[in-house]
Short mmCIF file of C-alpha atoms and ligand atoms in Angstrom, two decimals:
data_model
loop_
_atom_site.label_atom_id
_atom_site.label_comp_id
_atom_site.label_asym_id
_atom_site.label_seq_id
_atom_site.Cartn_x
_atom_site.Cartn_y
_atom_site.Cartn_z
CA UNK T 1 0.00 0.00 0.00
CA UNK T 2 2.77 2.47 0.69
CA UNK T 3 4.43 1.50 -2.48
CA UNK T 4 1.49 2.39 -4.20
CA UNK T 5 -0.16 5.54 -2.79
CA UNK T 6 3.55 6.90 -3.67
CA UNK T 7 3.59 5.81 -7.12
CA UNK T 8 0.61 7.84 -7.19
CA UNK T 9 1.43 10.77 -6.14
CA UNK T 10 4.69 10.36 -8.53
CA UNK T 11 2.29 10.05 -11.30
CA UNK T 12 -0.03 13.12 -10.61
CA UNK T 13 2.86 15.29 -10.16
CA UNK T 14 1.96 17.19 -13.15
CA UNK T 15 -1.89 17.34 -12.47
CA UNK T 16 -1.06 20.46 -10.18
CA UNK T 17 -0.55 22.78 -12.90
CA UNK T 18 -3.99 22.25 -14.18
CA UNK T 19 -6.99 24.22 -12.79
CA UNK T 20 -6.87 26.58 -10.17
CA UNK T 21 -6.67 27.56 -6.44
CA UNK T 22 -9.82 28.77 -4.84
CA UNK T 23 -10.03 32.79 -4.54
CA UNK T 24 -13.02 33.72 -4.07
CA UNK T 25 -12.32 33.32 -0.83
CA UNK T 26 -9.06 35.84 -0.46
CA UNK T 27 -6.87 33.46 2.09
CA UNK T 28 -7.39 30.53 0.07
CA UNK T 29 -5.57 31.98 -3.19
CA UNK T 30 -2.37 31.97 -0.99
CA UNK T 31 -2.68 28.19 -1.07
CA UNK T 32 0.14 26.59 -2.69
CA UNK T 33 -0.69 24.80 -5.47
CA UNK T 34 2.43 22.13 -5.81
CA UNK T 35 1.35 20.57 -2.33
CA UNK T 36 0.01 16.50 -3.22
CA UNK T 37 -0.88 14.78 -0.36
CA UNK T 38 -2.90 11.73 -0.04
CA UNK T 39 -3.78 8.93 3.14
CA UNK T 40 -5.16 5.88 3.91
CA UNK T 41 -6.30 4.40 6.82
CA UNK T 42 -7.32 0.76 7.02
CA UNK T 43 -9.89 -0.65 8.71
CA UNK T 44 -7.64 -2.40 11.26
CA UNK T 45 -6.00 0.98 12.19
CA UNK T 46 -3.32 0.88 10.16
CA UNK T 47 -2.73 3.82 8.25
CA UNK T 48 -0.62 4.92 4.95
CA UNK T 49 0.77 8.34 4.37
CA UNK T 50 2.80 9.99 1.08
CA UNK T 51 3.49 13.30 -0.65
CA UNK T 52 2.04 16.46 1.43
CA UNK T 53 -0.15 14.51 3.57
CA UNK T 54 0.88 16.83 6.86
CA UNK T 55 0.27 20.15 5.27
CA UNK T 56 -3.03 21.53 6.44
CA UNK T 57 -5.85 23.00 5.20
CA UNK T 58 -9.47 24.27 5.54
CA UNK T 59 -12.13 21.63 5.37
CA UNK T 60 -14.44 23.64 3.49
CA UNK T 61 -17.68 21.79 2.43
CA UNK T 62 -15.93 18.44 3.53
CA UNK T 63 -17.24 19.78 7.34
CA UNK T 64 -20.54 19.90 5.78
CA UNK T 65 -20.34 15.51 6.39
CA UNK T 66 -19.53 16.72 10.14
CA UNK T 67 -22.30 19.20 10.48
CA UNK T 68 -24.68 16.32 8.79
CA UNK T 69 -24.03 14.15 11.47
CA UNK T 70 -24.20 16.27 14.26
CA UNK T 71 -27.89 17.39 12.88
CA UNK T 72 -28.87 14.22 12.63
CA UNK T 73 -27.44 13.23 16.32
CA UNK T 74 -29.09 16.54 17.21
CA UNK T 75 -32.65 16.43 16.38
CA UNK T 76 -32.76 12.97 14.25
CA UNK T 77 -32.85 12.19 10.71
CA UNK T 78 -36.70 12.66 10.24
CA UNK T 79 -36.25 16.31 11.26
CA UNK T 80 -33.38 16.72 9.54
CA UNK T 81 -34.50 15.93 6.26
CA UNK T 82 -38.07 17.87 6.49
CA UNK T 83 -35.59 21.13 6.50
CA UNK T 84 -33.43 19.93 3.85
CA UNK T 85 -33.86 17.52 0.55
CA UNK T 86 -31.89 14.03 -0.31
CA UNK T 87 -32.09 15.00 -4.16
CA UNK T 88 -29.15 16.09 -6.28
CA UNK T 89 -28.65 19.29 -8.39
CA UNK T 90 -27.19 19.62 -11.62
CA UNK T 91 -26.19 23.63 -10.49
CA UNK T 92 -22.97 24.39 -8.62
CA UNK T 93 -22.57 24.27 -4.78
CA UNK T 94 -23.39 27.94 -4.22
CA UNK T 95 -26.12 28.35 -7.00
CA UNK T 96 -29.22 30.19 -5.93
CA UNK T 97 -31.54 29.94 -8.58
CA UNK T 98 -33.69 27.31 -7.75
CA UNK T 99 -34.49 27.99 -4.36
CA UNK T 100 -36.96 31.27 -6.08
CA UNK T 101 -37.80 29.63 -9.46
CA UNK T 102 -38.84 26.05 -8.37
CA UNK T 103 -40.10 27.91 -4.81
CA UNK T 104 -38.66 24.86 -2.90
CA UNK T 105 -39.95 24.24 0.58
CA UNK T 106 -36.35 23.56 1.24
CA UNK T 107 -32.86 23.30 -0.34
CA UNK T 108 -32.22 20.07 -2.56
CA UNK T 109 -29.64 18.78 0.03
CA UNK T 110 -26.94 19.05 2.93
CA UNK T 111 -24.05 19.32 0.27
CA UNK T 112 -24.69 22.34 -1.36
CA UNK T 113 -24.34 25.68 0.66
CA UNK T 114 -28.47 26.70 1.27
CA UNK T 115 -28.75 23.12 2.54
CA UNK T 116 -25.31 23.44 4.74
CA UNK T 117 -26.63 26.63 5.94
CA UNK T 118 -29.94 25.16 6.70
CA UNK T 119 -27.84 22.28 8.62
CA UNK T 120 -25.95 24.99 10.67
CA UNK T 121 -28.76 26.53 11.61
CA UNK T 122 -29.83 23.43 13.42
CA UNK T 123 -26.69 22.11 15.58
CA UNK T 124 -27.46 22.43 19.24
CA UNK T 125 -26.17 24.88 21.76
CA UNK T 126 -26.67 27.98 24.22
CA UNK T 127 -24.51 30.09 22.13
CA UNK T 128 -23.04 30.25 18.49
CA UNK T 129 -19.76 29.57 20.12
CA UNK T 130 -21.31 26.51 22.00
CA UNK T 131 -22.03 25.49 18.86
CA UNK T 132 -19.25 25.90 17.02
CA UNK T 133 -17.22 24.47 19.84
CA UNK T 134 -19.45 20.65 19.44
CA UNK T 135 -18.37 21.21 15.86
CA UNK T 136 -14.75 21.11 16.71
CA UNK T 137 -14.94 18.41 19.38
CA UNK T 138 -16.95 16.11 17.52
CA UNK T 139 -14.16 16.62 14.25
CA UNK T 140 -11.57 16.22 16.71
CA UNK T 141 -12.60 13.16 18.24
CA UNK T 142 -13.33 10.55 15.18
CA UNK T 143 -9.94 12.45 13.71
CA UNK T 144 -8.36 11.43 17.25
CA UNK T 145 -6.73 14.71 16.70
CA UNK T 146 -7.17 17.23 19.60
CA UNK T 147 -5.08 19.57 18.04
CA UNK T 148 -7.64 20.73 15.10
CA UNK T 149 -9.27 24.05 15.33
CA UNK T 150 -10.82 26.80 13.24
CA UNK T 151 -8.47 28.92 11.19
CA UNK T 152 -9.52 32.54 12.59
CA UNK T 153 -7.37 33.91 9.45
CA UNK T 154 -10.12 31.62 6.89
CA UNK T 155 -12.52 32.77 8.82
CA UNK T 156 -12.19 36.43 8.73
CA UNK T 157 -12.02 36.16 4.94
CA UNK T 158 -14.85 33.67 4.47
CA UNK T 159 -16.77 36.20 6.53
CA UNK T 160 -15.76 39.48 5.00
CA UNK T 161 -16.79 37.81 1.33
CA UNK T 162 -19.06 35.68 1.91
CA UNK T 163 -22.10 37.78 0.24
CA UNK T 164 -23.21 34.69 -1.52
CA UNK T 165 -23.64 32.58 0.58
CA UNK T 166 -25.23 35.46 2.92
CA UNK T 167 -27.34 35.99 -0.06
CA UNK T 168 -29.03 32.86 0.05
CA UNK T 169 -29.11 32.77 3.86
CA UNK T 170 -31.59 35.43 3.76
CA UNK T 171 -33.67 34.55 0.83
CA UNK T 172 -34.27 31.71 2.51
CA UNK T 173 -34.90 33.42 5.88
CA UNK T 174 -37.34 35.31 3.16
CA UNK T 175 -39.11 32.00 2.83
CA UNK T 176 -38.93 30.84 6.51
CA UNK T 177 -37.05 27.90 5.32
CA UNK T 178 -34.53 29.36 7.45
CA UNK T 179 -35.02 30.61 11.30
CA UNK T 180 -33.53 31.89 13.95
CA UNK T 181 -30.59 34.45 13.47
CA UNK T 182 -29.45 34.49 9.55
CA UNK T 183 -25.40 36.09 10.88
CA UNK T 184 -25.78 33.16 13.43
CA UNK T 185 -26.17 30.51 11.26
CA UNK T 186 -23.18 31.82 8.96
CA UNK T 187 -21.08 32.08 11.75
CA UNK T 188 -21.21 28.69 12.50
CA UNK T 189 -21.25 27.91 8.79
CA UNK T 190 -18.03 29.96 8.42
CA UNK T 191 -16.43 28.86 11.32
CA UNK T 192 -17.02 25.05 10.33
CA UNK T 193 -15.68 25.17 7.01
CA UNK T 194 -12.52 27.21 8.32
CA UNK T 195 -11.42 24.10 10.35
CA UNK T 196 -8.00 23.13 9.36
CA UNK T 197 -7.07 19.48 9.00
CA UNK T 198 -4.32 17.23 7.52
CA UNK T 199 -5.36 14.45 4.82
CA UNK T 200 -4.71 11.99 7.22
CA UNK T 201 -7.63 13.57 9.41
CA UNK T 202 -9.95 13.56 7.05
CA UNK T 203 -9.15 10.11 5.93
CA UNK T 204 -9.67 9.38 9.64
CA UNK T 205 -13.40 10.91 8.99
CA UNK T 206 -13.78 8.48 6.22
CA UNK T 207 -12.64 5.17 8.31
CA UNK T 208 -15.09 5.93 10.73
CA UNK T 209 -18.01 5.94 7.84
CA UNK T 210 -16.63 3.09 6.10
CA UNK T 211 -16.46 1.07 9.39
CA UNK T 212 -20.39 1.75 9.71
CA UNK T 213 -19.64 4.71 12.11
CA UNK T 214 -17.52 2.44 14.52
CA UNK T 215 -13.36 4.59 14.90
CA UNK T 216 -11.40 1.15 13.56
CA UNK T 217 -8.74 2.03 16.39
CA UNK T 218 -10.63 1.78 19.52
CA UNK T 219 -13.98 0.24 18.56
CA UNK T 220 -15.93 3.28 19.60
CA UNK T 221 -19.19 3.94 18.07
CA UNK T 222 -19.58 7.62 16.96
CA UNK T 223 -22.91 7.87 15.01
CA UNK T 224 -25.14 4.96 14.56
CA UNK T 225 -24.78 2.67 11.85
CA UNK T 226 -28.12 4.09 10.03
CA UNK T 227 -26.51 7.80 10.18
CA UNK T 228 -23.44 6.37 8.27
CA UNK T 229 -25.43 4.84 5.75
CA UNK T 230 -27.58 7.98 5.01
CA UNK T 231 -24.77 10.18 4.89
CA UNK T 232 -22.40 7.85 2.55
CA UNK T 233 -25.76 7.38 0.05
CA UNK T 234 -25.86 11.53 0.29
CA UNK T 235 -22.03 11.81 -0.42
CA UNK T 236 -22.66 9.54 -3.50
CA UNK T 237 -25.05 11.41 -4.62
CA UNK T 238 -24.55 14.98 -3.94
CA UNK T 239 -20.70 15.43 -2.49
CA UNK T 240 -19.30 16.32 -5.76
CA UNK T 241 -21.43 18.46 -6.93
CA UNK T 242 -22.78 18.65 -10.29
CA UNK T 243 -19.62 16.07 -11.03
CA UNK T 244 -21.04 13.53 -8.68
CA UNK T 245 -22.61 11.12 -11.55
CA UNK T 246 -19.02 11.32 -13.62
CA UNK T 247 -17.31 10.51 -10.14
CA UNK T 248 -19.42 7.87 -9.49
CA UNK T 249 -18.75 5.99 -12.94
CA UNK T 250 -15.01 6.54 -12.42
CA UNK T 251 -14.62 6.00 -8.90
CA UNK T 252 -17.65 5.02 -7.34
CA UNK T 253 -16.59 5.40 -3.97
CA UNK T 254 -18.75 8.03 -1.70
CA UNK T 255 -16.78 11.39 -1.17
CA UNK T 256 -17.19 14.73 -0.40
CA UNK T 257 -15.16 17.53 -1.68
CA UNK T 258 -14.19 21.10 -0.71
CA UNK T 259 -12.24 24.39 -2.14
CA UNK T 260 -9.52 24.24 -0.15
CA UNK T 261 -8.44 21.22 -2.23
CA UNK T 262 -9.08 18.14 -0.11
CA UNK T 263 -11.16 15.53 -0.85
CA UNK T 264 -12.84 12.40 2.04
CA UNK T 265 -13.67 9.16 0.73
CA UNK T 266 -15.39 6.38 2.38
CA UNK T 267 -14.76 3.05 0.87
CA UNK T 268 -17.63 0.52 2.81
CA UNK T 269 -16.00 -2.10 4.77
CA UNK T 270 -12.32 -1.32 3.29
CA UNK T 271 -10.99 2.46 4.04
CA UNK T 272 -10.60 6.07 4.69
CA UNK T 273 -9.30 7.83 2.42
CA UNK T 274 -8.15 11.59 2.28
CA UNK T 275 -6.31 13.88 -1.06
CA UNK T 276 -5.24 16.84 -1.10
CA UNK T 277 -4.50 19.13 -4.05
CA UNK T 278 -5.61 22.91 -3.82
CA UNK T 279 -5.37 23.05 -7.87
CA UNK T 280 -9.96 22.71 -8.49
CA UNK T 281 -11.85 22.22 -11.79
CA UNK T 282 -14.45 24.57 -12.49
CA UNK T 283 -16.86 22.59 -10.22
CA UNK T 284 -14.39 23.03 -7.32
CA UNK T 285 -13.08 19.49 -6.60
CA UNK T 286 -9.96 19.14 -6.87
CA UNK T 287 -8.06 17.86 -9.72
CA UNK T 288 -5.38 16.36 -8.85
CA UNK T 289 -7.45 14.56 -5.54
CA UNK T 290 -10.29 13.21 -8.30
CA UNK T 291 -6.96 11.39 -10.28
CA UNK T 292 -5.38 10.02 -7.30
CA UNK T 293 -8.79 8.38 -6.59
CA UNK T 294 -9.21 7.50 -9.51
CA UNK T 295 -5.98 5.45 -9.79
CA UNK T 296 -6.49 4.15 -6.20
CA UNK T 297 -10.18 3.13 -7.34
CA UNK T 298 -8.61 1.31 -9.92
CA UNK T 299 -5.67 -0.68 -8.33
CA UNK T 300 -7.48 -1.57 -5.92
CA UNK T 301 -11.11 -2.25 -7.57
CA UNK T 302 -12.71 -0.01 -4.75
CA UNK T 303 -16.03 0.53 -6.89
CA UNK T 304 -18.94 0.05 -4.83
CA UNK T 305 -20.98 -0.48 -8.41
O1 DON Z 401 -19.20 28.51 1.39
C1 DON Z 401 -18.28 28.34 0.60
O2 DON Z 401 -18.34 28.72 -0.55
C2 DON Z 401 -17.04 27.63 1.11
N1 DON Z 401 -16.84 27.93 2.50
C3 DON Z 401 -17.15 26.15 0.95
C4 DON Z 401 -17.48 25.72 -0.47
C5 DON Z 401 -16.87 24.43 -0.86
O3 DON Z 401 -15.96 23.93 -0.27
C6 DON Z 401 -17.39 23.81 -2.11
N2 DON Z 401 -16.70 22.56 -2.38
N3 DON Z 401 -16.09 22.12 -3.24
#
């Protein structure tokens, strides 16, 4: 395994150069675009590291799988999903046109920002930084990683552009699919996706789901076994984006994306399984991360189809 995962970084070398860091967030543009870094971690505990793996960055809409859980532990699924859909879109993570034109009830799903919002908006606690705080506990423990914490630097810019997304906060505080406080909710929405992590947290993240939300190293259950399954069916079909039918013919493993260039996979009953490679497509996934699975997928015949 640790042959291979550095073969493939070898071979992807030259995939940085293609695409493009994430700037519409301003702090994210100073991301370095060489950096390749990909993990694995077995279901036994083992785990298998190569290229850039230590180099962190912000989860981005990978917390969005964290936030999903928490929700779900929170108030249960049933509530859950009357606030936000199960259904893929063929529009980009931050599009707002169909929440007006179709006049959803709610947005299409947890993945895409309205529905992440929407999620946010639902995590229990006194205050926002009660909140926020579960948010980082809960990361840190199925990461085992006590160190990880909210970059206040991502944060400041996520907040200071984050028009968009506060754009669709309030049209959908417009609609009452939202409640409560809309600069709440983005708070904790901001604050989540500036968590910083290493690929071999996030692949950590992923071992957990694959292993039916059991941690493989100490046998601790962490969400129940139906919470893993909903939210690997939701990361097949809604954690890439509008790319998430192409990734599923070419990988087929569940994942879930984010700008700052890393990518979580969770192969059922096998591994965890974090990339990182700030270079994104137009869709924002990253390029590099989507080959190295890819060729992982492949050598390995990790295709749940
Ligand atoms: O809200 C945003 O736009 C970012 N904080 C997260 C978007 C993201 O990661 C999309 N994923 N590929």
């Amino acid at each position: 395994m640790q042959g291979l995962l550095e073969s493939i970084i070898e071979n992807n070398k030259d995939l940085v150069k293609e695409g493009k860091v994430a700037s519409y967030i301003p702090l994210l543009g100073q991301g370095n675009p060489d950096h390749l870094g990909i993990a694995v971690t077995n279901l036994d505990g083992r785990e298998y590291l190569a290229g850039d793996w230590e180099v962190k960055y912000t989860m981005q809409s990978i917390s969005k799988v964290i936030s999903l859980m928490l929700a779900i532990m929170d108030k249960g699924s049933r509530n859950v999903f009357s606030k936000v859909g199960m259904e893929p879109t063929g529009d980009g993570f931050n599009s707002i046109v169909n929440l007006e034109v179709k006049k959803l009830s709610k947005p299409y799903n947890p993945m895409i920002n309205a529905g992440a919002i929407v999620i946010s908006s639902l995590i229990e606690g006194a205050t926002v930084e009660e909140r926020i705080k579960r948010i980082v506990t809960f990361a840190q423990k199925i990461t085992d990683n006590k160190s990880i914490r909210v970059n206040e630097e991502v944060y400041q810019s996520e907040q200071e552009t984050g028009d968009r997304n506060r754009a669709l906060a309030y049209f959908m505080k417009s609609n009452n699919i939202l409640t409560g406080s809309v600069e709440e909710s983005l708070e904790v929405y901001f604050k989540q996706c500036s968590i910083e992590v290493n690929s071999r947290d996030i692949s950590r993240i992923g071992a957990m789901l694959a292993n039916d939300g059991i941690l493989p190293w100490t046998g601790e259950r962490i969400i129940s076994r139906e919470t893993a399954r909903i939210v690997k069916t939701i990361m097949v079909t809604c954690g890439m984006y509008d790319e998430s039918g192409e990734f599923a013919v070419h990988i087929g493993i569940p994942a879930k994306s984010g700008v700052g260039g890393g990518i979580m996979a969770a192969v059922p009953r096998r591994m965890g399984i974090g990339v990182f490679g700030p270079s994104l497509d137009e869709k924002g996934n990253s390029i590099a991360g989507i080959k190295m699975l890819q060729e992982l997928s492949k050598e390995l015949d990790l295709s749940i189809f």
